[in-house]
Short mmCIF file of C-alpha atoms and ligand atoms in Angstrom, two decimals:
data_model
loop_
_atom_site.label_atom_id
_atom_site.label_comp_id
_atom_site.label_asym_id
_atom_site.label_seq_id
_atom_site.Cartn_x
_atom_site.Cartn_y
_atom_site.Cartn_z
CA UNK N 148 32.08 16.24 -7.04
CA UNK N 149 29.79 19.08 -7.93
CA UNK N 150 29.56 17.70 -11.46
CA UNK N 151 28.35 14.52 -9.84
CA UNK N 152 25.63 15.87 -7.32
CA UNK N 153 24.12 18.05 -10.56
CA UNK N 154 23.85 15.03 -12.34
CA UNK N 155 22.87 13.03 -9.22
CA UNK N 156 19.91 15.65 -9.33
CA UNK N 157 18.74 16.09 -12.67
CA UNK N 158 19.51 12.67 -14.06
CA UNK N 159 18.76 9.97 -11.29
CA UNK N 160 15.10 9.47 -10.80
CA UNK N 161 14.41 10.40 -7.33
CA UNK N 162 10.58 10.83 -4.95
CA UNK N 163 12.19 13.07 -2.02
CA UNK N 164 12.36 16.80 -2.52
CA UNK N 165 15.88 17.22 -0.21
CA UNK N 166 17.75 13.98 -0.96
CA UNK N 167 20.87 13.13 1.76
CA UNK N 168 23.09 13.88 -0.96
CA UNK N 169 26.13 12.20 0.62
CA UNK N 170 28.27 10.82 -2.14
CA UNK N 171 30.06 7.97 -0.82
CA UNK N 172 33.32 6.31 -2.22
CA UNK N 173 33.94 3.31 0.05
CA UNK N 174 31.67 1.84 2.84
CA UNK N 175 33.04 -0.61 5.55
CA UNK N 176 31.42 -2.17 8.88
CA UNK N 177 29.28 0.85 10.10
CA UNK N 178 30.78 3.41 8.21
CA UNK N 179 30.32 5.09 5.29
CA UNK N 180 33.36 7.08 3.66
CA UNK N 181 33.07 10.62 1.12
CA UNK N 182 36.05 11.12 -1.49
CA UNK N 183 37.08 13.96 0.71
CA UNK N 184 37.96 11.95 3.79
CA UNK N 185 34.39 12.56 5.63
CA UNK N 186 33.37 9.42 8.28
CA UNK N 187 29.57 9.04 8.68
CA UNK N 188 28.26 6.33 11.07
CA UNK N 189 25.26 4.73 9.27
CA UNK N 190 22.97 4.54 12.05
CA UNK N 191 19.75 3.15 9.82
CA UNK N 192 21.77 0.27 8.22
CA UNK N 193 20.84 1.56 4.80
CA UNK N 194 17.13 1.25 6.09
CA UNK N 195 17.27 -2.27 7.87
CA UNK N 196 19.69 -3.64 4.82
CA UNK N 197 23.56 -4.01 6.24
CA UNK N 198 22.69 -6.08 9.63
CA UNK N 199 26.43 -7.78 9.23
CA UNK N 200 27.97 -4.47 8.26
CA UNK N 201 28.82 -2.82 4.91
CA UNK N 202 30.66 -4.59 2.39
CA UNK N 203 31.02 -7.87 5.08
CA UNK N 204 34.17 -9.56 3.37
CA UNK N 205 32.62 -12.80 4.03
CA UNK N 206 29.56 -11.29 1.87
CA UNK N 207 31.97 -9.94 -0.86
CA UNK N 208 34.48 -13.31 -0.70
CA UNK N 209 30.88 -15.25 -2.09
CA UNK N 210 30.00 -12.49 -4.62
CA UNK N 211 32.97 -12.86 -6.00
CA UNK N 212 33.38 -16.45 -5.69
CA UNK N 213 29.57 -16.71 -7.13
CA UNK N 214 30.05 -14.39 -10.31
CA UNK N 215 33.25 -16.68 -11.12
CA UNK N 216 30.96 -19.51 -11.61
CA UNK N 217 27.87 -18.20 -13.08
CA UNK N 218 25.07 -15.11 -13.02
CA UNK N 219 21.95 -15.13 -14.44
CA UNK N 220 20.72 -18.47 -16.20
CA UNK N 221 17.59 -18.59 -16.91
CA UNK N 222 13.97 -17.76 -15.75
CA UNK N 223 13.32 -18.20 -11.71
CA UNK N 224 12.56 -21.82 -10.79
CA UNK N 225 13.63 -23.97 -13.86
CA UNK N 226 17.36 -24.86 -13.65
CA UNK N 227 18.70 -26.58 -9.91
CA UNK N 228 20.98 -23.92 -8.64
CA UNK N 229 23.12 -24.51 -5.65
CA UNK N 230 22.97 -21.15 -4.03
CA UNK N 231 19.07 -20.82 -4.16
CA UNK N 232 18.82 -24.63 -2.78
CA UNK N 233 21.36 -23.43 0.19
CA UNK N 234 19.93 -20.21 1.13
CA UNK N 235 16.55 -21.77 0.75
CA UNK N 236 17.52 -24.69 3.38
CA UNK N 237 19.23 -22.36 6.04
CA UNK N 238 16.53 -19.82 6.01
CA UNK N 239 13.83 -22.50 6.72
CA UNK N 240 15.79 -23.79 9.73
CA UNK N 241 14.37 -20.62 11.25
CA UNK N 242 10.92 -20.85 10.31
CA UNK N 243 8.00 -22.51 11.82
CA UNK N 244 7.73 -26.00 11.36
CA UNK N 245 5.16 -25.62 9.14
CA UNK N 246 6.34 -23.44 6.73
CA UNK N 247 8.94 -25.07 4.25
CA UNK N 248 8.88 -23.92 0.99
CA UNK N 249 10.32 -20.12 -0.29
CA UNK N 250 9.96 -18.72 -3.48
CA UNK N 251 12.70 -16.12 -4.07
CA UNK N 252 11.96 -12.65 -5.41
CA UNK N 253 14.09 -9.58 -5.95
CA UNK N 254 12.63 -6.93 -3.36
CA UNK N 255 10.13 -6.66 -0.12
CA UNK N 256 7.72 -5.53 -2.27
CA UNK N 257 7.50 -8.18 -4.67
CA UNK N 258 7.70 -10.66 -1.84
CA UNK N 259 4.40 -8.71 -0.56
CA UNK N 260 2.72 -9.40 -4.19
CA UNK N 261 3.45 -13.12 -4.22
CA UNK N 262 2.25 -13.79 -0.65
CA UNK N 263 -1.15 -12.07 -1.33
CA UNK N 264 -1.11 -13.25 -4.82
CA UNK N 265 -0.76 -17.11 -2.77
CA UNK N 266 -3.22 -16.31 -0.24
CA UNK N 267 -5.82 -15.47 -2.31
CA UNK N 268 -5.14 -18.89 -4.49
CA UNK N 269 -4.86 -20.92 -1.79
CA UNK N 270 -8.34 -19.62 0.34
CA UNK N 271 -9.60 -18.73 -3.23
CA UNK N 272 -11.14 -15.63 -0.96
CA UNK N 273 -10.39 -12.16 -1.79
CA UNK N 274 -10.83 -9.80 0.98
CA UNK N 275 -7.48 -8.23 2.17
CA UNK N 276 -6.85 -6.68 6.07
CA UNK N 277 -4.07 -5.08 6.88
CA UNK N 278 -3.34 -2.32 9.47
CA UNK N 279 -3.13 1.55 9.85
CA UNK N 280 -0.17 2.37 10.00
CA UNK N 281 1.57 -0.59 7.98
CA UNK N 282 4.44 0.09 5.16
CA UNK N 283 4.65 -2.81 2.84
CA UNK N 284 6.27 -1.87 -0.25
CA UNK N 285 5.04 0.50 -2.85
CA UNK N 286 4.52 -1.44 -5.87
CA UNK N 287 0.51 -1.57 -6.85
CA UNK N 288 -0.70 -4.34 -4.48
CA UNK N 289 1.73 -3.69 -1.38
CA UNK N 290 0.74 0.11 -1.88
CA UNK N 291 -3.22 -1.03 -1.30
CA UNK N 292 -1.82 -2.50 1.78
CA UNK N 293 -0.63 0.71 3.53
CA UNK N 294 -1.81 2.21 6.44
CA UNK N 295 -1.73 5.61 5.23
CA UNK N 296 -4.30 7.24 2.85
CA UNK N 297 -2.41 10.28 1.88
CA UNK N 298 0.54 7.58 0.11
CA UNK N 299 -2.17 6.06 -1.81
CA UNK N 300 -4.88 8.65 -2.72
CA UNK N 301 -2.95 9.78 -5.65
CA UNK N 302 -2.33 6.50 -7.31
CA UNK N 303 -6.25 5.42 -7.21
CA UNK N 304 -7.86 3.04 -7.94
CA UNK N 305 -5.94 0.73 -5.99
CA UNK N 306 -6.65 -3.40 -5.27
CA UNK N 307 -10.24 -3.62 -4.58
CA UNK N 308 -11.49 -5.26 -1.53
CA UNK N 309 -8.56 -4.50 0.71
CA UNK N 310 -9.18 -3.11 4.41
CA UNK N 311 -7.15 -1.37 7.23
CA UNK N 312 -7.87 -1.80 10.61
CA UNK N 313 -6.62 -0.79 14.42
CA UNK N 314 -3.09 -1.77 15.15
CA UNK N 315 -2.92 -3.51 18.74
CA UNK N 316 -7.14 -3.32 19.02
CA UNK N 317 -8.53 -6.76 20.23
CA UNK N 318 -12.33 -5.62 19.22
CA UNK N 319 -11.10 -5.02 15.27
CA UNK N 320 -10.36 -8.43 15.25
CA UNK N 321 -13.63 -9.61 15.15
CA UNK N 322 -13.90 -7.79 11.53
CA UNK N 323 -11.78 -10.51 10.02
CA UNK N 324 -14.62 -13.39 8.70
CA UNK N 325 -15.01 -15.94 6.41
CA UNK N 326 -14.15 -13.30 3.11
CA UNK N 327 -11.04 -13.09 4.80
CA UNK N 328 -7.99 -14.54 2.32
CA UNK N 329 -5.33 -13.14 4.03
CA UNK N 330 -4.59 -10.35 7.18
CA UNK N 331 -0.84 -8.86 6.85
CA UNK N 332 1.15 -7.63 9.90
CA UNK N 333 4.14 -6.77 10.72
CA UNK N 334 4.73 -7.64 13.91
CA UNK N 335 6.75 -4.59 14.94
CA UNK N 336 5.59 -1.97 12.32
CA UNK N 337 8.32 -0.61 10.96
CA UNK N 338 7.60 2.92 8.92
CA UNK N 339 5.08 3.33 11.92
CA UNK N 340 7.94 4.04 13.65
CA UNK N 341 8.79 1.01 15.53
CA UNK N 342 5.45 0.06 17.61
CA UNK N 343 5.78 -3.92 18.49
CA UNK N 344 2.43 -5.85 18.17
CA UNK N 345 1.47 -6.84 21.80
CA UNK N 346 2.21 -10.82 22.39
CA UNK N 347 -1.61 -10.82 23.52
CA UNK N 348 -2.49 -9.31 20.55
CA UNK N 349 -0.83 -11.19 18.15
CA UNK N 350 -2.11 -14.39 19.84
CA UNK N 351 -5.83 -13.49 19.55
CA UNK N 352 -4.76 -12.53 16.07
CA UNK N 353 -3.63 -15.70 15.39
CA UNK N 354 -6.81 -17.62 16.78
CA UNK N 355 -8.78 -15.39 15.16
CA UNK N 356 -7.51 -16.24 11.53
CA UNK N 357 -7.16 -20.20 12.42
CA UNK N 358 -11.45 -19.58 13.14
CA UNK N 359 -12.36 -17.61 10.17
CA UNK N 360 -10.11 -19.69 7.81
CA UNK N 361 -7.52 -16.29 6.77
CA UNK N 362 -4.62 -16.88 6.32
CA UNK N 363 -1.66 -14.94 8.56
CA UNK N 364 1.13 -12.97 6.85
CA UNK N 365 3.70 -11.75 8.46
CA UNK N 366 5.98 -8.87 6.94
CA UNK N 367 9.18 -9.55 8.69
CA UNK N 368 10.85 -7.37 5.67
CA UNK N 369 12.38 -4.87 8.30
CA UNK N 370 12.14 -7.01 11.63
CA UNK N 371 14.29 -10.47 9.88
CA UNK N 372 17.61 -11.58 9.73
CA UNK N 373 18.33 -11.10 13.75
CA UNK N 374 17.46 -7.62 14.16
CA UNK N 375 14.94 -8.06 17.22
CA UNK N 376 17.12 -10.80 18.72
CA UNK N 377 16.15 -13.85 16.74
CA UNK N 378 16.23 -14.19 13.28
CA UNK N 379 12.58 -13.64 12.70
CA UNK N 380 10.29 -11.95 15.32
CA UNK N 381 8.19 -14.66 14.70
CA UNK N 382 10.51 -16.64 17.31
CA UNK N 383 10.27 -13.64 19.62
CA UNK N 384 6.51 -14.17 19.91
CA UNK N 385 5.90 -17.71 19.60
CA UNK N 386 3.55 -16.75 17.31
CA UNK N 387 3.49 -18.95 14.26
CA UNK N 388 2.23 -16.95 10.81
CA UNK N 389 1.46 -19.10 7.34
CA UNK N 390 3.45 -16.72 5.33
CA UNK N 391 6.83 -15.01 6.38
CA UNK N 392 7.77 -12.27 3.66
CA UNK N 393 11.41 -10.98 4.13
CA UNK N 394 13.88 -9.30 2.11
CA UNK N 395 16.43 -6.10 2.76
CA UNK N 396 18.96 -7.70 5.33
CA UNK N 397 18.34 -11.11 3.25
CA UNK N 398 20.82 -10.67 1.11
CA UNK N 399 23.63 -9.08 3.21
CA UNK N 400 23.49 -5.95 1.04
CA UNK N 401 22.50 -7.46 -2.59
CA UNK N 402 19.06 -7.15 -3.50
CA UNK N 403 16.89 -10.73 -2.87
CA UNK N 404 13.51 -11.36 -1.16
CA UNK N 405 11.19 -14.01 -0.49
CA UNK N 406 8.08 -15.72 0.66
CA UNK N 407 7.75 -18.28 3.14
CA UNK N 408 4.78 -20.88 3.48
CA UNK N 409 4.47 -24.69 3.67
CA UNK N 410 5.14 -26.78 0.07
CA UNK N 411 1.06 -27.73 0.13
CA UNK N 412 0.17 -24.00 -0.05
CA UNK N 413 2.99 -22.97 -1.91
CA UNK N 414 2.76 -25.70 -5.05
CA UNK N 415 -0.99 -24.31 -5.54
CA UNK N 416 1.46 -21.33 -7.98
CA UNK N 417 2.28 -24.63 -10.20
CA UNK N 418 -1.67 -24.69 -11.23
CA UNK N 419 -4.88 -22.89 -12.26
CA UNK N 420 -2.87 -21.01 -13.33
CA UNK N 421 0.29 -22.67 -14.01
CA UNK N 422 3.32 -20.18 -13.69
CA UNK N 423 0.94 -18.34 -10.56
CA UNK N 424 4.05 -15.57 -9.84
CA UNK N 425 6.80 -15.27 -12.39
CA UNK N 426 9.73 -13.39 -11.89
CA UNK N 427 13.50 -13.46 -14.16
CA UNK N 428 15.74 -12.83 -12.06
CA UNK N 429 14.06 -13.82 -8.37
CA UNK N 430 16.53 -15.82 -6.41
CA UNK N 431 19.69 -14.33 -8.52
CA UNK N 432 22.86 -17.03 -7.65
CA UNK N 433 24.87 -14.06 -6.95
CA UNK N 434 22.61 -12.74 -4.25
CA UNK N 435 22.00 -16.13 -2.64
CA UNK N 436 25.63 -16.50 -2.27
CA UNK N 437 25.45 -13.32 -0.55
CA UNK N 438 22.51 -13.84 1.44
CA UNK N 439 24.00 -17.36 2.57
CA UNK N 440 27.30 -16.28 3.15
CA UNK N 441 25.20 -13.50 6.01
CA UNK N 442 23.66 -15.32 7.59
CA UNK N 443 26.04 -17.99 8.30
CA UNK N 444 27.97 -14.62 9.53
CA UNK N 445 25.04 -13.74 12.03
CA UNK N 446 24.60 -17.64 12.96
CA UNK N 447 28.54 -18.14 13.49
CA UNK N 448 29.16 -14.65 14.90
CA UNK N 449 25.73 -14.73 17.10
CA UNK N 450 24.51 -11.45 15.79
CA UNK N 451 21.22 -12.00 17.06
CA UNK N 452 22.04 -12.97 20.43
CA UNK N 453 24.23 -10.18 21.00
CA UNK N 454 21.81 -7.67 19.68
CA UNK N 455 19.25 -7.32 23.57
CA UNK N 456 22.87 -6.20 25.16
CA UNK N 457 23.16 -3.74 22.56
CA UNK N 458 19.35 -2.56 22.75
CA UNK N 459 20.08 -2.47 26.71
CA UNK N 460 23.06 -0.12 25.96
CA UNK N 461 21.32 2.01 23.84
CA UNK N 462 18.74 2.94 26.23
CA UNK N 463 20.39 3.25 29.23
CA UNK N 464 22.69 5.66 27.27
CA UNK N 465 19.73 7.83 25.59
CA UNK N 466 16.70 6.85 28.16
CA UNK N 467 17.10 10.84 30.33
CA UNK N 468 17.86 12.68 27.39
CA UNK N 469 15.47 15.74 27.35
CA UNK N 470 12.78 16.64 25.94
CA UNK N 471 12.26 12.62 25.01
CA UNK N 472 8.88 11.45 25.37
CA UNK N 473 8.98 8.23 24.59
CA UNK N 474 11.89 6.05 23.77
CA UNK N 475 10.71 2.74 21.72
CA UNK N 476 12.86 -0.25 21.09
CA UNK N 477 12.73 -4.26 20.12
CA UNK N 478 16.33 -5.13 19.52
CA UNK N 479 18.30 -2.75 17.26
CA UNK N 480 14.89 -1.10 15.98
CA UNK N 481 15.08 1.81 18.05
CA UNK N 482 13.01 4.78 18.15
CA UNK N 483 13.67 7.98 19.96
CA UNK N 484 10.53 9.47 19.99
CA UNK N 485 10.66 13.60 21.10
CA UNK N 486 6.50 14.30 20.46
CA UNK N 487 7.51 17.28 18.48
CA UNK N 488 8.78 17.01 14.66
CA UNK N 489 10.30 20.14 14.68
CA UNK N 490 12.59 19.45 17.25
CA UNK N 491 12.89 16.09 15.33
CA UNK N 492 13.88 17.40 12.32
CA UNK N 493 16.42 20.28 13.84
CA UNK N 494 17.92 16.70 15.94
CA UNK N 495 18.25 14.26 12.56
CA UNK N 496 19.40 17.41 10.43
CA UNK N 497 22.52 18.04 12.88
CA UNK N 498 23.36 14.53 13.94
CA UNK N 499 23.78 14.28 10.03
CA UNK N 500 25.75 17.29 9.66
CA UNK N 501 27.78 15.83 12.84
CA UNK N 502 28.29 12.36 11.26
CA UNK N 503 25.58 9.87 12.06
CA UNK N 504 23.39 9.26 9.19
CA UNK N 505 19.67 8.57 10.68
CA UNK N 506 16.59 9.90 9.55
CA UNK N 507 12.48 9.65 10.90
CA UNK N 508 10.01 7.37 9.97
CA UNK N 509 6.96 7.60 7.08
CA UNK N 510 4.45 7.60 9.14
CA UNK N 511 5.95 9.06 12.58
CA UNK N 512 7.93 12.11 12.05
CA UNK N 513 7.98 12.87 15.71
CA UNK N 514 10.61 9.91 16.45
CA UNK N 515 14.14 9.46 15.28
CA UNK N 516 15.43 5.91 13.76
CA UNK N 517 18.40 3.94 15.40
CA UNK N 518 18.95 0.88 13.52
CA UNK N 519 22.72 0.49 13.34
CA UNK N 520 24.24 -3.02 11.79
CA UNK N 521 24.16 -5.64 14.32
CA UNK N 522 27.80 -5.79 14.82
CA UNK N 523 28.43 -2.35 15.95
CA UNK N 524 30.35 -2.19 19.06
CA UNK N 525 29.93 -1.13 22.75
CA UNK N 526 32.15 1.67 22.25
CA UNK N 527 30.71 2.82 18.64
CA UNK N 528 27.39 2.76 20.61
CA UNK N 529 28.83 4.94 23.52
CA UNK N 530 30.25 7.51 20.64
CA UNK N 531 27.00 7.29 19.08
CA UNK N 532 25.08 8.37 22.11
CA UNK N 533 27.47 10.76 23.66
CA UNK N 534 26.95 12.67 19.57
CA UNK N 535 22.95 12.30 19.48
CA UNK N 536 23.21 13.48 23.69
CA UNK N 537 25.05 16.88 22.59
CA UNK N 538 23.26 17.61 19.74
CA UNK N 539 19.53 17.12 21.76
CA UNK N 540 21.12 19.13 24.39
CA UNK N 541 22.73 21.81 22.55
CA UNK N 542 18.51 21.89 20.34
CA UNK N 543 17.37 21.79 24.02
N1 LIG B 193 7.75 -4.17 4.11
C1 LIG B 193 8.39 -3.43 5.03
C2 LIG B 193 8.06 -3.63 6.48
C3 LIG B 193 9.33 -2.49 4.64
O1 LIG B 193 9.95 -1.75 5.57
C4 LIG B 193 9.62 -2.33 3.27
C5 LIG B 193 10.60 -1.33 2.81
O2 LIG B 193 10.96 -0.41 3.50
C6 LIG B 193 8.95 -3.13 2.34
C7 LIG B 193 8.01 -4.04 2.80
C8 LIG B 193 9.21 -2.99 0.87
O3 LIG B 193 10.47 -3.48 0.55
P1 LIG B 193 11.21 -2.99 -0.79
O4 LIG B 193 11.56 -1.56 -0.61
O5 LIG B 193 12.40 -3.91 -0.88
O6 LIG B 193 10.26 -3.22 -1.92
#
């Protein structure tokens, strides 16, 4: 195992200075199993990914099923392929009416690329608004729509006539005109550390790009596949965007994304330019199967309807804990935020060390992520708690 974690360090690429390092042999439901017999809970879901669980047999029944059949055949969007036409049609159920078209991708990112790539072909604008604060990938384009100038300072120049403004401010919304192609949001910003947009706020958002002509993204990359209660927090909010982005949880633990929009905006990729976003191996059968077979396991299993109980149980459980300032939550994107990253860092170091694999946020190192997969249990919740309670208290 030492062998392995040398290697692990001087042969896998890697962008954090003090990597987790937790070799894993086996992962199953919430858990996450070492060759020497160590348990972890994963309380971050592999960052938003495992919402039915690691290594969901119903997930690895269609992998396998899927690979038996056929893998890769050729370029995205030429040859009819069952799995991409299935996952395609159950996704959309939960979409606006508007919106029913989705080009597959392979990651959040490139989802990000092809929705601003389509808004700015479809409005033939170019001005780009997005918010401080936002994560939305870190290829080129997604990167020039972060919140966060130190992130993208050292990768200059960037996408040209992109803008960030207030999160949540009514009066910034009046700097979104006519230039506007598109304004992306997440609607509960994620590496912000969990901060939901208000409904009112979203609303005037909304009005305010149905005046000016911009189009509204939503990146529901972190927030889809049932982890705020519905399948997209769109539902939550009533709110209805033009483009949905999603990946991670998508594909039930294989990599797959998309973008969402209606077929008149999306079929303006089939010309001037023809071919508008390629990609090889978006949409890969394998990881539709996947992706189908999860979220037929969150529809059949109600995932999503289970998760406000959960969120309930969570906070009732961690709500007195001290030294807590604030403790934010939609659904199972929780956030225990203690003001102080210190005392942040000395709580996520030990709950690690104790078991629970969690971690901060990008840009708010103050708060601790909770995030478990959807189908964790009252009792796993109430050993969860009781662990994060001791260690808080014994850092106290
Ligand atoms: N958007 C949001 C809200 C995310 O949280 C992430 C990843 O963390 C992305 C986009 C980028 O997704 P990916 O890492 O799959 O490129």
């Amino acid at each position: 195992m030492e062998r392995l974690t040398k290697q692990f360090l001087r042969h896998v690429g890697q962008t954090s200075p003090a990597p987790m390092g937790i070799t894993v042999e086996r992962a199953e439901e919430i858990y996450l199993y070492t060759p020497d017999g160590r348990r972890y809970i994963d309380l971050i879901s592999g960052v938003s990914v495992s919402n039915v669980g690691h290594s969901n047999p119903a997930v690895v029944e269609a992998v396998k099923r899927q690979a038996d059949s056929y893998m890769h055949l050729m370029v995205y969007g030429e040859m009819i392929e069952s799995p991409q036409v299935e996952l395609a049609t159950a996704i959309l159920r939960h979409t606006p009416g508007s919106i029913d078209c989705l080009y597959f991708v392979n990651s959040g990112s490139e989802a990000i690329e092809g929705a601003l790539k389509l808004a700015k072909r479809y409005t033939g604008r170019t001005e780009l608004v997005s918010f401080r604060n936002a994560y939305h990938g870190s290829t080129h384009g997604a990167l020039s729509m972060m919140g966060s100038e130190y992130y993208k300072t050292a990768f200059r120049p960037l996408l040209p006539d992109v803008r960030q403004i207030e999160f949540n401010d009514m009066a910034a919304l009046e700097t979104i005109t006519e230039k506007t192609a598109a304004v992306l949001i997440e609607p509960i910003q994620g590496e912000g550390g969990y901060v939901a947009s208000s409904p009112e706020f979203l609303a005037a958002l909304r009005e305010r790009c149905d005046r000016t002509g911009a189009m509204l993204l939503f990146d529901e990359i972190q927030s889809g596949f049932g982890r705020t209660g519905a399948i997209f927090a769109w539902q939550r909010y009533g709110v209805a965007p033009d483009i949905i982005c999603m990946a991670k949880a998508m594909g039930g633990g294989m990599p797959i994304g998309g973008f969402a929009a209606s077929y008149d905006v999306m079929k303006t990729l089939t010309f001037d330019p023809v071919l508008g976003h390629i990609t090889t191996f978006g949409g890969h059968p394998v990881c539709c199967a996947a992706g189908l077979a999860a979220l037929k396991y969150i529809e059949d299993n109600a995932l999503a309807e289970s998760v406000s109980a959960k969120e309930r149980l969570f906070r009732s459980l961690l709500s007195d804990l001290p030294h807590l300032k604030e403790i934010r939550s939609v659904g199972l994107m929780i956030a225990l935020d203690f003001g102080d990253e210190v005392f942040r860092e000395k709580v996520t170091s030990e709950c690690v060390a104790r078991g629970l694999v969690t971690e901060s946020f990008l840009f708010c190192p103050t708060a601790m992520r909770i995030a478990p997969p959807l189908t964790i249990t009252e009792e796993q919740i109430r050993e969860v708690c009781g662990i994060v309670r001791e260690v808080v208290e014994r850092e106290a």
